XYZ file of C-alpha atoms in Angstrom:
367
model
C 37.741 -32.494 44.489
C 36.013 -35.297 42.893
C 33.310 -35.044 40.524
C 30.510 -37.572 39.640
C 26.687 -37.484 38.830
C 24.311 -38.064 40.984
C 23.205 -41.273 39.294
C 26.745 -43.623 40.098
C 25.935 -45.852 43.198
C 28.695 -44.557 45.364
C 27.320 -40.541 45.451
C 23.611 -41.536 45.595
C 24.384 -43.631 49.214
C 26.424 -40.650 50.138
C 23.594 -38.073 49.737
C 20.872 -41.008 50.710
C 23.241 -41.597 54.193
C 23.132 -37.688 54.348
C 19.268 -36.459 54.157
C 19.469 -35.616 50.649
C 18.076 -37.071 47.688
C 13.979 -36.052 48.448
C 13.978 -35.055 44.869
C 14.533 -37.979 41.834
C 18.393 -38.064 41.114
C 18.512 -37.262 37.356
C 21.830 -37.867 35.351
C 22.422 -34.093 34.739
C 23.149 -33.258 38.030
C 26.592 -33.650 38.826
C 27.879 -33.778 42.730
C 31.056 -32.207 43.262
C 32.574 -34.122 46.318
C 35.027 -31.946 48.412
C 37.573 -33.609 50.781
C 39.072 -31.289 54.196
C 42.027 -29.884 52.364
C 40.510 -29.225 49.213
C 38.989 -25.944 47.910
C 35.625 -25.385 48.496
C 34.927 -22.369 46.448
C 36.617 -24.167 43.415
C 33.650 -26.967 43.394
C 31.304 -24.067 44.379
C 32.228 -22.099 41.048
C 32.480 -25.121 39.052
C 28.985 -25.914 39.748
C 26.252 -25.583 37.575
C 22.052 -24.809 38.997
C 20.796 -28.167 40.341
C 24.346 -29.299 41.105
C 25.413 -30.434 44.785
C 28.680 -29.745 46.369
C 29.334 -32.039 48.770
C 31.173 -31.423 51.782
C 32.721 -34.962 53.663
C 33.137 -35.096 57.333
C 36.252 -33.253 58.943
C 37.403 -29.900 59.553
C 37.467 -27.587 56.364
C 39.267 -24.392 56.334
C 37.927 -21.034 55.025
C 35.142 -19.542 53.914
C 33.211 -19.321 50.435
C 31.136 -17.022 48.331
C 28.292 -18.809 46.873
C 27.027 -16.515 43.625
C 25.470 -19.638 41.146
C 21.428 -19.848 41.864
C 19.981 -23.138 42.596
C 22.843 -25.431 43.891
C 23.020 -26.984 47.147
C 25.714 -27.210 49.588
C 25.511 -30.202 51.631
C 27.917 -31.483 54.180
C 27.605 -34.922 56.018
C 26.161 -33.498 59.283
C 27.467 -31.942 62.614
C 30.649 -33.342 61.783
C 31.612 -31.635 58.908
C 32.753 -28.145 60.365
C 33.863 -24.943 58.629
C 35.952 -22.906 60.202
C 38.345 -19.782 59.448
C 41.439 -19.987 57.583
C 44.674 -20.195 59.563
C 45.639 -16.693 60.241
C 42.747 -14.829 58.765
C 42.465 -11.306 59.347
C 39.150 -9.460 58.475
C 40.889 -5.980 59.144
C 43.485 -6.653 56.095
C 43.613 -4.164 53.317
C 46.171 -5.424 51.120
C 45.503 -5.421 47.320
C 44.738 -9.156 46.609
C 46.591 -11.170 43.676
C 44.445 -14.085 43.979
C 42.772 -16.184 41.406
C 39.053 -14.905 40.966
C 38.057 -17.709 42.357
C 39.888 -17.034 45.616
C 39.012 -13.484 45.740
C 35.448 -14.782 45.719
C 36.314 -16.641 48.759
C 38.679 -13.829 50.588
C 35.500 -11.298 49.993
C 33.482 -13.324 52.361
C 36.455 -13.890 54.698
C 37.235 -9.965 55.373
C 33.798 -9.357 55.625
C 34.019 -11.800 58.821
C 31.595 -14.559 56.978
C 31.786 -18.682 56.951
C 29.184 -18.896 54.248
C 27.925 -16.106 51.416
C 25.353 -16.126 49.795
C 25.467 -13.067 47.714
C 23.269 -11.596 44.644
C 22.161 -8.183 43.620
C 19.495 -6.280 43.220
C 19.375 -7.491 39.344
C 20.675 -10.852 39.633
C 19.416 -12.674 42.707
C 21.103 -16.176 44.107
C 17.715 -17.823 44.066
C 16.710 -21.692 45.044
C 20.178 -21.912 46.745
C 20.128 -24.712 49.641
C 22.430 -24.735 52.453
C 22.555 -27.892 54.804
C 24.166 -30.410 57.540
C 27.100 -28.916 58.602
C 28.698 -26.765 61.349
C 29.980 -23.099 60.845
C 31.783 -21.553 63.811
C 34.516 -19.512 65.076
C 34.148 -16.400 62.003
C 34.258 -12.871 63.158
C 30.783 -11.979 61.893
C 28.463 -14.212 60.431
C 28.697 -17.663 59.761
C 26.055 -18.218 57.380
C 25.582 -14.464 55.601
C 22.425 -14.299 52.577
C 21.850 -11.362 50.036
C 19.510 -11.002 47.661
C 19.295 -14.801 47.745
C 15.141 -15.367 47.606
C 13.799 -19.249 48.104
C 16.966 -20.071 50.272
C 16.913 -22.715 52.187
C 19.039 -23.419 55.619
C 18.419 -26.976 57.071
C 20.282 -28.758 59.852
C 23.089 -25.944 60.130
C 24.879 -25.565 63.247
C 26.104 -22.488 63.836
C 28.371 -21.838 67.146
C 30.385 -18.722 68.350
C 30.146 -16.343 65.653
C 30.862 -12.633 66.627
C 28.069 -11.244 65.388
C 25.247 -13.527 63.643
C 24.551 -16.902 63.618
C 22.583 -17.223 60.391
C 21.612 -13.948 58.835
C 19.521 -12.898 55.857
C 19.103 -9.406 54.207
C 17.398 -8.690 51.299
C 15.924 -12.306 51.056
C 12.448 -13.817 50.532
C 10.357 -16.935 50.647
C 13.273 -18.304 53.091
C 12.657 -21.808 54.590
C 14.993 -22.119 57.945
C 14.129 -25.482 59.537
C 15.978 -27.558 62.236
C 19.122 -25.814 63.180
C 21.064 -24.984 65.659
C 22.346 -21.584 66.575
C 24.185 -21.657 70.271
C 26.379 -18.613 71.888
C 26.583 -16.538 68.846
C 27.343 -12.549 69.577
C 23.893 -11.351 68.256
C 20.883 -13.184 66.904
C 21.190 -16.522 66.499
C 19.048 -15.985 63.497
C 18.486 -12.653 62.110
C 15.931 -12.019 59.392
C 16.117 -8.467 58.061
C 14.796 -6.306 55.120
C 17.792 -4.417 55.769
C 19.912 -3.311 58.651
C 22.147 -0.722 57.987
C 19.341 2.131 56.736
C 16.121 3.126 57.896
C 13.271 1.391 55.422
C 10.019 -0.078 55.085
C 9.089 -3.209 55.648
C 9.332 -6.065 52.675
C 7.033 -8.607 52.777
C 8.619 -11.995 52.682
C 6.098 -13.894 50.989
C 6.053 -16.493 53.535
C 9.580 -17.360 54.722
C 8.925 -19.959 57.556
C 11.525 -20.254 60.673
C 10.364 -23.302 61.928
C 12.045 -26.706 64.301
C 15.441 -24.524 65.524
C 16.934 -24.370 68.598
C 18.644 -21.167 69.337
C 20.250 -21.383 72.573
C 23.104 -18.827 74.499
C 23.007 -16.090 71.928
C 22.386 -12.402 72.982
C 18.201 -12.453 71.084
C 17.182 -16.074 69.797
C 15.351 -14.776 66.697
C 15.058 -11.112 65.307
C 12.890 -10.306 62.385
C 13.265 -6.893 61.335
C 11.522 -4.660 58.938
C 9.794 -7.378 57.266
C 6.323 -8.792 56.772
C 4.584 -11.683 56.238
C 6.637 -14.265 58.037
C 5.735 -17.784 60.818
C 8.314 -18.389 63.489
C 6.736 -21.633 64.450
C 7.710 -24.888 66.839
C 11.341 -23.614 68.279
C 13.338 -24.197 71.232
C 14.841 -20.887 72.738
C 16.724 -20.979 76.195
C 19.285 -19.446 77.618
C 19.495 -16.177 75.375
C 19.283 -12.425 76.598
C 15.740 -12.681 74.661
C 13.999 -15.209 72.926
C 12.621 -13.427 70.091
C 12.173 -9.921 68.398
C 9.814 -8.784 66.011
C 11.272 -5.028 65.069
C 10.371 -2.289 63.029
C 10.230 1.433 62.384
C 8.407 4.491 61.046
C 8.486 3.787 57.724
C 5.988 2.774 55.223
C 4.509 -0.032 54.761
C 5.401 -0.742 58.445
C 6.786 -3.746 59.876
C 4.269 -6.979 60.839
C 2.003 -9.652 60.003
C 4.331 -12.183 61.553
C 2.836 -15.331 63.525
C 4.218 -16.670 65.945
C 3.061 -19.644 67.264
C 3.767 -23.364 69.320
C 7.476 -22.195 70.228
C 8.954 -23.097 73.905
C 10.556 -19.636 75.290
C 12.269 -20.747 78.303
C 14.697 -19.414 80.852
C 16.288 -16.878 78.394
C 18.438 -15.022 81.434
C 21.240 -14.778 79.850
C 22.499 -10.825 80.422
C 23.384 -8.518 78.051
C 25.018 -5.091 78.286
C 23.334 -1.420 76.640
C 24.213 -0.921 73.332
C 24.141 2.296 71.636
C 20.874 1.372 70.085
C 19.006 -0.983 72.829
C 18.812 -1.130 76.409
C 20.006 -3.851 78.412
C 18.680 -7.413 78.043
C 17.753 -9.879 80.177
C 14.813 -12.119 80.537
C 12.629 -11.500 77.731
C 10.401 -13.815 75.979
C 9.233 -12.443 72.566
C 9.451 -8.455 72.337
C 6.975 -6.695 69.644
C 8.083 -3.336 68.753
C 6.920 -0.743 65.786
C 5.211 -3.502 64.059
C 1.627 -4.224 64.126
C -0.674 -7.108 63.105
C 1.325 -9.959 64.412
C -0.556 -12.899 66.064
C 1.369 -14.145 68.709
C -0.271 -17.628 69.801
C 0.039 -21.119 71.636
C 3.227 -20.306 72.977
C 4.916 -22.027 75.901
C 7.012 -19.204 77.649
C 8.329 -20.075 81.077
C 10.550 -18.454 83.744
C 12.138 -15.460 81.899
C 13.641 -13.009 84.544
C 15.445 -9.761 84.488
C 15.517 -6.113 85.204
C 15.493 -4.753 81.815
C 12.651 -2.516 80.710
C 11.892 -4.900 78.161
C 11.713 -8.186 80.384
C 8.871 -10.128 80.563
C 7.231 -13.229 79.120
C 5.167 -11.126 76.005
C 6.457 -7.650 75.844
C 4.962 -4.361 73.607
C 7.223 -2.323 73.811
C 7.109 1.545 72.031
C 10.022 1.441 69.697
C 12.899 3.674 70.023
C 11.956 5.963 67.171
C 8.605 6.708 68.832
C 6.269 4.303 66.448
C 3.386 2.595 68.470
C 2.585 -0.728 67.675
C -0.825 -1.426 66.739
C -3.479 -4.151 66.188
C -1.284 -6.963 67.605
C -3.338 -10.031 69.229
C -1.595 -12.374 71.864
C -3.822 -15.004 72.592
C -3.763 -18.770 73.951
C -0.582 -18.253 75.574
C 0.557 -20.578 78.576
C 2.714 -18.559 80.225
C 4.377 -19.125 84.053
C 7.176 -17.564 86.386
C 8.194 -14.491 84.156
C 9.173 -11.507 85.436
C 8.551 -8.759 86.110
C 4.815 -10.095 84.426
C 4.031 -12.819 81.946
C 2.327 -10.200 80.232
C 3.568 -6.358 79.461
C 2.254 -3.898 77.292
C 4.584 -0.551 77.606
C 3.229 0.440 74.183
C 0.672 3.463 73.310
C -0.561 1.540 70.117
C -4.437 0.928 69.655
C -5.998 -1.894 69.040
C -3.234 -4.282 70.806
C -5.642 -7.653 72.336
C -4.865 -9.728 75.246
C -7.204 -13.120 74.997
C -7.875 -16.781 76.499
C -3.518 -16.631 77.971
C -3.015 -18.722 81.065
C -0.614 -16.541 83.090
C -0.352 -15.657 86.363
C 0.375 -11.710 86.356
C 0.668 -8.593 83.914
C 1.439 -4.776 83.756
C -0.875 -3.283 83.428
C -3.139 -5.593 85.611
C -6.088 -7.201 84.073
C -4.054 -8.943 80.716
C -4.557 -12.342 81.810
């Protein structure tokens, strides 16, 4: 590892020739440059807020537990890839005799992340950035957040994860702009108050998903149990479904989420039941148990399948019988979905249908 500040001439062109560098460089800032070979979480816990660790191009091995608010991780683009250690096993139970500063590291690994991002409840990982790189091939996640609020994940491509893409629990005032999420074994991007209990919805206070291309991943986008949150000017193709707005009975109930200006195109991708959802195939964007969400100036093309929740704009009543409510879907260009461009399965009251250009609907009379 090789330290310097940010103010020497040879780290400034690096993070210049890398995107970075929007902000002043100031002489307290140190960058903490990290070769393929070398340890990653020991320039990650060496690092102090306002710090960059900076990852050069090539294949680095491992994964790493960022717990230090306010620094950035920034690698040199698509070409600097993280991958799993050689011979990692997520499934190992062994007591660990590592340094703490590997343990940090082998806590993300069995949990099946690339990249953690990990506060508490009482001490959040706030203001952390995450950018230009490539996380693939991890069992679960490759970019994991907790309790992390103000993160931002920019020009991050994640590929082939088992379960997530990029994930965030726990997490507000996120900014997620221009990356790439292809084939992962979820959501390419999943956005969740929490998923392992039933609870209310937390309002985000304006996280913004916005520029991404989510491609070839079983649902593009899912936002779930949360509030308060644009999904705005994305590419999704190629997925089981595009994107999910979820929620449940709980108080204060899921919503408030815009979406707006995405392209949702040819996501016919199939996916197998699970023990909580049906099969997918063919859905656009799917609004379930969550009311108040504008859903507006889409472009959502050619989405086909037999699932009960295919078609272009789908309400759907949620699985835990909560109607959504008060939801408007308007200015909507939608073409060649099926079974309708527009479907409203969903008892809720108040749900509008205005000004879309599509061809057909269930029940008739949407468009």
């Amino acid at each position: 590892m090789k330290k310097c500040h940010i103010a020497p001439l040879a780290c400034l062109a690096a993070l210049v020739g890398t995107g970075l560098g929007a902000a002043p460089p100031t002489a307290a800032h140190t960058v903490h440059v990290v070769k393929p070979g070398e340890s990653i979480q020991k320039a990650v816990d060496a690092a102090r807020s306002g710090d960059t660790v900076l990852l050069a191009r090539g294949t680095h091995y491992g994964s790493v537990n960022v717990t230090t608010p306010g620094i950035t991780l920034h690698g040199m683009g698509r070409g600097t890839v993280l991958r799993p250690a050689v011979g990692t096993s997520t499934t190992t139970t062994a007591p660990s005799t590592a340094s703490p500063l590997a343990k940090a590291a082998d806590s993300c690994a069995a949990a099946g992340n690339g990249i953690c991002v990990t506060g508490t409840k009482d001490h959040g990982v706030d203001d952390v950035t995450i950018a230009s790189l490539t996380v693939t091939g991890f069992d679960k996640t490759g970019l994991y957040a907790h309790e992390a609020d103000g993160l931002t994940v920019q020009n991050v491509t994640a590929v082939g994860n088992g379960v997530w893409g990029i994930a965030t629990e726990h997490s507000l005032r996120g900014v997620f702009r221009g990356n790439t999420a292809r084939d992962n074994g979820d959501a390419g991007l999943l956005l969740a108050n929490t998923v392992k209990e039933e609870q209310g919805a937390a309002d985000t206070e304006g996280t913004v998903v916005e520029h991404n291309r989510l491609e070839g991943n079983r649902i593009g986008v899912t936002v779930r149990r949360l509030r308060n949150l644009t999904v705005e000017g994305n590419h999704l193709t190629g997925n089981c479904a595009a994107v999910f707005v979820v929620g449940d009975e709980n108080k204060p109930k899921a919503g408030f989420v815009t979406v707006r200006a995405n392209r949702i195109e040819r996501n016919n991708k199939f996916c197998p039941k699970t023990a909580r959802l049906d099969a997918l195939q063919g859905s656009g964007i799917v609004v379930t148990g969550a009311d108040d969400n504008l859903i507006t100036h889409n472009v959502i093309k050619d989405n086909v399948g037999n699932s009960p929740l295919s078609g272009g704009i789908v309400l759907f009543k949620s699985l835990v019988g909560t109607p959504s409510e008060r939801n408007r879907i308007s200015a909507n260009l939608l073409q060649g979905n099926s079974p309708a461009d527009l479907v409203n399965a969903d008892p809720g009251q108040g749900n509008t249908f205005q000004d879309n250009s599509c061809g057909s609907s269930r029940p008739v009379g949407l468009c």
